[in-house]
Short mmCIF file of C-alpha atoms in Angstrom, two decimals:
data_model
loop_
_atom_site.label_atom_id
_atom_site.label_comp_id
_atom_site.label_asym_id
_atom_site.label_seq_id
_atom_site.Cartn_x
_atom_site.Cartn_y
_atom_site.Cartn_z
CA MET A 1089 -68.72 11.71 33.10
CA ALA A 1090 -66.49 9.24 31.25
CA LEU A 1091 -68.45 9.79 28.06
CA ARG A 1092 -68.11 13.57 28.37
CA GLY A 1093 -64.39 13.35 28.85
CA TRP A 1094 -64.01 11.13 25.80
CA ALA A 1095 -66.11 13.46 23.69
CA GLN A 1096 -64.14 16.54 24.74
CA ARG A 1097 -60.72 14.96 24.11
CA GLY A 1098 -61.44 13.61 20.67
CA TRP A 1099 -59.73 10.61 19.08
CA GLY A 1100 -58.34 9.78 15.69
CA CYS A 1101 -58.06 12.49 13.07
CA GLY A 1102 -61.05 14.68 14.16
CA GLN A 1103 -63.06 15.70 17.19
CA ALA A 1104 -65.88 13.39 18.38
CA TRP A 1105 -69.54 14.42 18.38
CA ALA A 1106 -70.56 15.76 21.88
CA PRO A 1107 -74.19 15.54 22.95
CA PRO A 1108 -75.82 18.40 24.92
CA VAL A 1109 -75.15 18.17 28.62
CA VAL A 1110 -77.79 19.09 31.18
CA GLY A 1111 -76.85 19.17 34.81
CA GLY A 1112 -73.49 17.55 34.17
CA CYS A 1113 -74.93 14.34 32.54
CA PRO A 1114 -75.76 13.71 28.87
CA GLU A 1115 -79.36 13.04 27.89
CA LEU A 1116 -79.63 10.54 25.03
CA SER A 1117 -82.74 9.67 23.18
CA ALA A 1118 -83.45 6.21 21.86
CA ALA A 1119 -82.66 7.37 18.30
CA GLN A 1120 -79.38 9.07 19.24
CA ALA A 1121 -77.81 6.13 21.13
CA PRO A 1122 -77.18 3.82 18.11
CA ARG A 1123 -75.80 6.76 16.11
CA LEU A 1124 -73.34 7.61 18.91
CA LEU A 1125 -72.15 4.02 19.21
CA GLY A 1126 -71.61 3.81 15.44
CA ARG A 1127 -69.52 6.99 15.41
CA ARG A 1128 -67.46 5.73 18.33
CA LEU A 1129 -66.74 2.44 16.53
CA ASN A 1130 -65.71 4.28 13.35
CA LEU A 1131 -63.39 6.59 15.31
CA LEU A 1132 -61.71 3.67 17.05
CA LEU A 1133 -61.13 1.99 13.69
CA GLN A 1134 -59.70 5.25 12.27
CA GLN A 1135 -57.36 5.51 15.26
CA LYS A 1136 -56.07 1.98 14.75
CA CYS A 1137 -55.42 2.57 11.04
CA GLY A 1138 -54.03 6.10 11.43
CA PHE A 1139 -51.30 5.19 13.94
CA ARG A 1140 -49.85 2.17 12.21
CA LYS A 1141 -46.32 1.28 13.37
CA ALA A 1142 -43.67 2.50 10.98
CA PRO A 1143 -41.44 -0.16 9.38
CA ARG A 1144 -38.03 -0.60 10.95
CA LYS A 1145 -35.31 1.25 9.09
CA VAL A 1146 -32.20 -0.74 8.29
CA GLU A 1147 -29.10 1.37 8.84
CA PRO A 1148 -25.61 0.49 7.60
CA ARG A 1149 -23.13 -0.64 10.16
CA ARG A 1150 -20.99 2.18 11.45
CA SER A 1151 -17.46 1.85 12.65
CA ASP A 1152 -17.62 4.92 14.87
CA THR A 1153 -20.33 3.62 17.21
CA GLY A 1154 -20.08 3.08 20.92
CA SER A 1155 -17.43 4.51 23.14
CA SER A 1156 -14.83 4.61 20.38
CA GLY A 1157 -16.98 6.71 18.05
CA GLU A 1158 -17.98 9.09 20.83
CA ALA A 1159 -14.36 9.56 21.75
CA TYR A 1160 -13.36 10.46 18.21
CA LYS A 1161 -16.23 12.92 17.92
CA ARG A 1162 -15.23 14.59 21.18
CA SER A 1163 -11.61 15.08 20.08
CA ALA A 1164 -10.83 18.46 18.59
CA LEU A 1165 -8.02 16.88 16.56
CA ILE A 1166 -10.42 14.82 14.40
CA PRO A 1167 -12.84 16.31 11.83
CA PRO A 1168 -16.60 15.87 12.40
CA LEU A 1169 -17.83 12.51 11.13
CA GLU A 1170 -21.61 12.75 11.50
CA GLU A 1171 -22.19 12.29 7.76
CA THR A 1172 -19.51 9.67 7.17
CA VAL A 1173 -20.32 5.97 7.26
CA PHE A 1174 -17.59 3.34 7.56
CA TYR A 1175 -17.96 -0.34 6.79
CA PRO A 1176 -15.78 -2.70 8.84
CA SER A 1177 -14.91 -5.87 6.97
CA PRO A 1178 -16.61 -9.07 8.19
CA TYR A 1179 -13.14 -10.66 7.91
CA PRO A 1180 -10.85 -8.25 9.85
CA ILE A 1181 -7.62 -10.16 9.21
CA ARG A 1182 -8.09 -9.88 5.45
CA THR A 1183 -8.29 -6.13 5.87
CA LEU A 1184 -4.60 -6.06 6.80
CA VAL A 1185 -3.32 -7.93 3.73
CA LYS A 1186 -3.23 -4.98 1.31
CA PRO A 1187 -1.85 -2.52 3.91
CA PHE A 1188 0.91 -5.01 4.78
CA PHE A 1189 2.12 -5.37 1.18
CA PHE A 1190 1.76 -1.63 0.64
CA THR A 1191 3.92 -0.96 3.72
CA VAL A 1192 6.66 -3.36 2.58
CA GLY A 1193 6.58 -2.14 -1.03
CA PHE A 1194 6.49 1.55 -0.19
CA THR A 1195 9.35 1.24 2.32
CA GLY A 1196 11.51 -0.55 -0.25
CA CYS A 1197 10.74 2.05 -2.91
CA ALA A 1198 11.45 4.91 -0.49
CA PHE A 1199 14.92 3.65 0.42
CA GLY A 1200 15.72 2.68 -3.18
CA SER A 1201 14.74 6.14 -4.41
CA ALA A 1202 16.78 7.74 -1.62
CA ALA A 1203 19.86 5.76 -2.65
CA ILE A 1204 19.51 6.90 -6.28
CA TRP A 1205 18.82 10.46 -5.11
CA GLN A 1206 22.05 10.44 -3.09
CA TYR A 1207 24.01 9.16 -6.10
CA GLU A 1208 22.66 11.96 -8.29
CA SER A 1209 23.33 14.53 -5.59
CA LEU A 1210 26.97 13.49 -5.29
CA LYS A 1211 27.41 13.76 -9.06
CA SER A 1212 25.89 17.22 -9.22
CA ARG A 1213 27.82 18.68 -6.27
CA VAL A 1214 31.02 19.07 -8.24
CA GLN A 1215 29.25 20.95 -11.00
CA SER A 1216 27.31 22.98 -8.44
CA TYR A 1217 30.57 23.91 -6.74
CA PHE A 1218 32.00 25.47 -9.91
CA ASP A 1219 28.65 27.10 -10.74
CA GLY A 1220 28.64 28.61 -7.26
CA ILE A 1221 32.11 30.09 -7.73
CA LYS A 1222 31.02 31.63 -11.02
CA ALA A 1223 27.84 33.05 -9.46
CA ASP A 1224 29.79 34.60 -6.57
CA TRP A 1225 32.20 36.24 -9.04
CA LEU A 1226 29.31 37.68 -11.06
CA ASP A 1227 27.64 39.01 -7.91
CA SER A 1228 30.85 40.74 -6.89
CA ILE A 1229 31.08 42.75 -10.15
CA ARG A 1230 27.30 43.26 -10.55
CA PRO A 1231 25.77 46.33 -8.86
CA GLN A 1232 23.72 45.27 -5.84
CA LYS A 1233 20.12 46.40 -5.33
CA GLU A 1234 19.01 47.62 -1.96
CA GLY A 1235 16.02 45.82 -0.44
CA ASP A 1236 15.92 43.14 -3.13
CA LEU A 1237 13.30 40.60 -1.92
CA ARG A 1238 14.88 37.68 -3.73
CA LYS A 1239 18.26 38.46 -2.23
CA GLU A 1240 16.76 38.56 1.28
CA ILE A 1241 15.01 35.24 0.75
CA ASN A 1242 18.23 33.65 -0.49
CA LYS A 1243 20.07 35.07 2.50
CA TRP A 1244 17.50 33.58 4.89
CA TRP A 1245 17.54 30.25 3.06
CA ASN A 1246 21.33 30.02 3.19
CA SER A 1247 21.28 30.77 6.92
CA LEU A 1248 19.26 27.59 7.59
CA SER A 1249 20.90 24.29 8.43
CA ASP A 1250 20.66 21.32 6.07
CA GLY A 1251 18.05 19.75 8.32
CA GLN A 1252 15.90 22.88 8.46
CA ARG A 1253 16.01 23.25 4.68
CA THR A 1254 15.01 19.59 4.34
CA VAL A 1255 11.93 19.80 6.59
CA THR A 1256 10.76 23.11 5.08
CA GLY A 1257 9.12 21.20 2.23
CA ILE A 1258 7.44 18.81 4.68
CA ILE A 1259 6.08 21.72 6.71
CA ALA A 1260 4.80 23.42 3.54
CA ALA A 1261 2.97 20.23 2.50
CA ASN A 1262 1.32 19.98 5.93
CA ALA A 1263 0.25 23.63 5.75
CA LEU A 1264 -1.29 23.08 2.30
CA VAL A 1265 -3.31 20.06 3.46
CA PHE A 1266 -4.43 21.99 6.55
CA CYS A 1267 -5.81 24.71 4.27
CA LEU A 1268 -7.70 22.08 2.25
CA TRP A 1269 -9.45 20.96 5.45
CA ARG A 1270 -10.91 24.46 5.73
CA VAL A 1271 -12.91 23.97 2.48
CA PRO A 1272 -16.30 22.44 3.48
CA SER A 1273 -16.96 20.95 0.05
CA LEU A 1274 -13.77 18.86 0.32
CA HIS A 1275 -14.54 17.27 3.69
CA ARG A 1276 -15.74 13.95 2.29
CA THR A 1277 -12.70 13.65 0.03
CA MET A 1278 -10.34 14.64 2.84
CA ILE A 1279 -11.85 12.11 5.25
CA ARG A 1280 -11.61 9.39 2.64
CA TYR A 1281 -8.01 9.97 1.51
CA PHE A 1282 -6.35 11.97 4.31
CA THR A 1283 -7.49 9.97 7.35
CA SER A 1284 -6.35 6.38 7.91
CA ASN A 1285 -9.00 3.89 9.00
CA PRO A 1286 -9.12 0.11 8.46
CA ALA A 1287 -12.93 0.41 8.15
CA SER A 1288 -12.63 2.72 5.14
CA LYS A 1289 -12.98 1.54 1.55
CA VAL A 1290 -9.63 3.20 0.71
CA LEU A 1291 -6.90 1.56 2.81
CA CYS A 1292 -3.44 2.11 1.32
CA SER A 1293 -3.00 5.68 0.08
CA PRO A 1294 -4.34 7.26 3.33
CA MET A 1295 -1.50 5.53 5.20
CA LEU A 1296 0.87 7.99 3.52
CA LEU A 1297 -1.39 11.00 2.91
CA SER A 1298 -2.63 11.13 6.51
CA THR A 1299 0.99 11.73 7.59
CA PHE A 1300 0.67 15.23 6.09
CA SER A 1301 -2.87 15.84 7.35
CA HIS A 1302 -3.93 17.93 10.38
CA PHE A 1303 -7.42 19.18 11.15
CA SER A 1304 -6.46 21.18 14.26
CA LEU A 1305 -4.10 24.16 14.05
CA PHE A 1306 -2.64 23.38 17.48
CA HIS A 1307 -1.99 19.77 16.44
CA MET A 1308 -0.14 20.85 13.31
CA ALA A 1309 1.82 23.60 15.08
CA ALA A 1310 3.00 21.26 17.86
CA ASN A 1311 4.08 18.54 15.42
CA MET A 1312 5.88 20.93 13.08
CA TYR A 1313 7.66 22.61 16.00
CA VAL A 1314 9.02 19.26 17.19
CA LEU A 1315 10.05 18.33 13.64
CA TRP A 1316 11.82 21.67 13.16
CA SER A 1317 13.58 21.32 16.52
CA PHE A 1318 14.98 17.85 15.76
CA SER A 1319 15.60 18.41 12.04
CA SER A 1320 19.27 19.44 12.33
CA SER A 1321 20.16 16.51 14.59
CA ILE A 1322 18.43 13.81 12.55
CA VAL A 1323 19.82 15.06 9.20
CA ASN A 1324 23.33 15.23 10.67
CA ILE A 1325 22.94 11.60 11.77
CA LEU A 1326 21.30 10.15 8.65
CA GLY A 1327 21.86 12.62 5.87
CA GLN A 1328 19.20 14.37 3.81
CA GLU A 1329 18.27 11.51 1.50
CA GLN A 1330 18.19 8.79 4.14
CA PHE A 1331 16.15 11.02 6.47
CA VAL A 1332 13.43 11.55 3.86
CA ALA A 1333 13.21 7.80 3.27
CA VAL A 1334 12.99 7.10 7.00
CA TYR A 1335 10.38 9.82 7.57
CA LEU A 1336 8.04 8.68 4.79
CA SER A 1337 8.45 5.01 5.69
CA ALA A 1338 7.81 5.81 9.36
CA GLY A 1339 4.49 7.44 8.48
CA VAL A 1340 3.30 4.33 6.64
CA ILE A 1341 4.67 1.87 9.22
CA SER A 1342 3.13 3.71 12.18
CA ASN A 1343 -0.25 3.73 10.41
CA PHE A 1344 0.02 0.00 9.76
CA VAL A 1345 0.64 -0.60 13.47
CA SER A 1346 -2.45 1.52 14.13
CA TYR A 1347 -4.44 -0.64 11.69
CA VAL A 1348 -3.36 -3.81 13.48
CA CYS A 1349 -4.34 -2.42 16.88
CA LYS A 1350 -7.75 -1.21 15.66
CA VAL A 1351 -8.55 -4.53 14.02
CA ALA A 1352 -7.41 -6.49 17.08
CA THR A 1353 -9.45 -4.40 19.53
CA GLY A 1354 -12.42 -3.58 17.28
CA ARG A 1355 -12.04 0.14 18.08
CA TYR A 1356 -12.35 1.49 14.56
CA GLY A 1357 -11.96 5.16 13.89
CA PRO A 1358 -10.03 7.62 11.70
CA SER A 1359 -6.53 8.86 12.50
CA LEU A 1360 -4.49 11.66 11.00
CA GLY A 1361 -1.34 13.64 11.72
CA ALA A 1362 2.43 13.42 11.47
CA SER A 1363 2.90 12.25 15.06
CA GLY A 1364 3.87 8.69 14.11
CA ALA A 1365 6.64 9.81 11.75
CA ILE A 1366 7.82 12.50 14.17
CA MET A 1367 7.98 9.92 16.96
CA THR A 1368 10.40 7.97 14.75
CA VAL A 1369 12.60 11.06 14.39
CA LEU A 1370 12.47 11.78 18.11
CA ALA A 1371 13.21 8.15 19.07
CA ALA A 1372 16.13 7.93 16.63
CA VAL A 1373 17.77 11.09 18.00
CA CYS A 1374 17.17 10.08 21.62
CA THR A 1375 18.62 6.63 20.97
CA LYS A 1376 21.69 8.03 19.22
CA ILE A 1377 22.25 10.86 21.74
CA PRO A 1378 20.74 9.58 25.03
CA GLU A 1379 22.62 12.14 27.15
CA GLY A 1380 21.25 15.13 25.26
CA ARG A 1381 19.19 17.61 27.26
CA LEU A 1382 15.58 18.26 26.32
CA ALA A 1383 12.89 20.57 27.67
CA ILE A 1384 9.11 20.95 27.41
CA ILE A 1385 7.86 23.87 25.31
CA PHE A 1386 5.88 25.48 28.13
CA LEU A 1387 8.43 24.59 30.85
CA PRO A 1388 11.84 25.46 29.38
CA VAL A 1389 13.45 25.64 32.83
CA PHE A 1390 12.72 21.96 33.54
CA THR A 1391 15.19 19.81 31.55
CA PHE A 1392 15.77 16.07 31.34
CA THR A 1393 17.90 13.65 29.33
CA ALA A 1394 16.80 12.37 25.93
CA GLY A 1395 17.03 8.78 27.12
CA ASN A 1396 14.64 9.38 30.02
CA ALA A 1397 12.26 11.29 27.76
CA LEU A 1398 12.12 8.37 25.33
CA LYS A 1399 11.40 5.89 28.13
CA ALA A 1400 8.59 8.08 29.46
CA ILE A 1401 7.03 8.47 26.00
CA ILE A 1402 7.10 4.71 25.32
CA ALA A 1403 5.62 3.97 28.74
CA MET A 1404 2.81 6.50 28.25
CA ASP A 1405 1.90 5.28 24.77
CA THR A 1406 2.01 1.64 25.88
CA ALA A 1407 -0.35 2.41 28.75
CA GLY A 1408 -2.63 4.41 26.46
CA MET A 1409 -2.83 1.58 23.94
CA ILE A 1410 -3.56 -1.07 26.60
CA LEU A 1411 -6.05 1.03 28.57
CA GLY A 1412 -7.81 2.34 25.47
CA TRP A 1413 -7.11 6.06 25.84
CA LYS A 1414 -8.82 7.65 22.89
CA PHE A 1415 -7.61 11.24 22.49
CA PHE A 1416 -4.40 10.22 20.63
CA ASP A 1417 -3.60 7.26 18.43
CA HIS A 1418 -1.16 5.71 20.91
CA ALA A 1419 -0.61 2.64 18.72
CA ALA A 1420 0.72 4.83 15.89
CA HIS A 1421 2.93 6.75 18.34
CA LEU A 1422 4.34 3.53 19.78
CA GLY A 1423 4.87 2.01 16.32
CA GLY A 1424 6.77 5.09 15.17
CA ALA A 1425 8.95 5.16 18.30
CA LEU A 1426 9.83 1.47 18.05
CA PHE A 1427 10.66 1.83 14.35
CA GLY A 1428 12.99 4.75 15.14
CA ILE A 1429 14.80 2.76 17.84
CA TRP A 1430 15.10 -0.30 15.57
CA TYR A 1431 16.34 1.66 12.57
CA ILE A 1432 19.04 3.62 14.37
CA THR A 1433 20.22 0.43 16.11
CA TYR A 1434 19.93 -2.22 13.36
CA GLY A 1435 18.07 -0.89 10.33
CA HIS A 1436 20.81 1.46 9.17
CA GLU A 1437 23.24 -1.46 8.91
CA LEU A 1438 20.71 -3.82 7.31
CA ILE A 1439 19.13 -1.42 4.78
CA TRP A 1440 21.18 1.66 4.02
CA LYS A 1441 24.64 0.11 4.06
CA ASN A 1442 23.49 -2.62 1.68
CA ARG A 1443 22.34 -0.20 -1.02
CA GLU A 1444 25.54 -0.64 -3.05
CA PRO A 1445 24.18 -3.23 -5.56
CA LEU A 1446 21.30 -0.94 -6.47
CA VAL A 1447 23.61 2.05 -6.84
CA LYS A 1448 25.93 0.05 -9.10
CA ILE A 1449 23.04 -0.94 -11.35
CA TRP A 1450 21.93 2.67 -11.56
CA HIS A 1451 25.49 3.82 -12.24
CA GLU A 1452 25.80 1.40 -15.15
CA ILE A 1453 22.50 2.61 -16.57
CA ARG A 1454 23.56 6.26 -16.26
CA THR A 1455 27.09 5.67 -17.57
CA ASN A 1456 26.40 3.36 -20.50
CA GLY A 1457 22.91 4.47 -21.44
CA PRO A 1458 21.13 3.26 -24.57
CA LYS A 1459 23.58 2.53 -27.40
CA LYS A 1460 23.29 4.76 -30.44
CA GLY A 1461 23.13 3.35 -33.95
CA GLY A 1462 21.30 0.19 -32.94
CA GLY A 1463 22.47 -1.81 -36.00
CA SER A 1464 23.85 -5.33 -35.82
CA LYS A 1465 27.48 -5.99 -36.78
#
């Protein structure tokens, strides 16, 4: 019976030879028995050679493994990363050296450029004032066209506050990057340069570019709505030029705080979005105007003070960072909020009010300029 079962099943690459069965038992002659044993030995050898164990495949180390990687894949705010491999540095502390110097250098350049921008704006306002008077006079004597699209756009633009006009360019940049995420052939490039991750080969430029990057439409819409809502207040407090410097610096600083937290905890993964910079704007306004009344988008009837809102946000992000909540980058949120509080309390006095030496140097360059003639006396 055992022999019949073995013959019917077959082993190796082909079916075994089955002798005729009479009455349920095989009848073997003296000549057939050695032949059957030889075939069985050959089949066993074929089986052993045919099912050789495959060599172990060495896979590169991934930064999005374990609970952290699963969490990022589950989030609808993060692009799919199945085809992306990250390489955490064997020396995590060294990973933070370049981002640290980039953060310091970029922040200094941002505020220096803002100071020069303000100087040039003040010089051009006088000329713009007289140009505006001339343009208004020409419009008054020129026949007006009904339904002129350009005139309607200018009318809408002039109806905006200074803060809303300032953030319009930021919103347009975020919308452009969001459209680039919709192009499948650009996904690898977008993940490399528009998501910040200390396990990526590109460390510095994504700290700024990811501030304008959103993969989810809801994520972008919520962030841009908050930015638009607080734009008038923050520009009235800081001015247009200083606000731009604070916003860009906040994006880089919040990403650096995120880098530090990821390296310290070993929870590597990509981050993107303007939430860190927007948290700086929100924290600065709430610190400057703590008695202001705020409301949630979906619950406009329920209002609370700006000071209480800021305390609740800091408490939630602190708990999320300590407990390892993975849907948002709570470290970036907390870093942006703390930077906003520090800047409105101390940073404005330490940085912006000490810009005078740089402005004087720039004024001398603009006033004197290169001397003509160039000959020696």
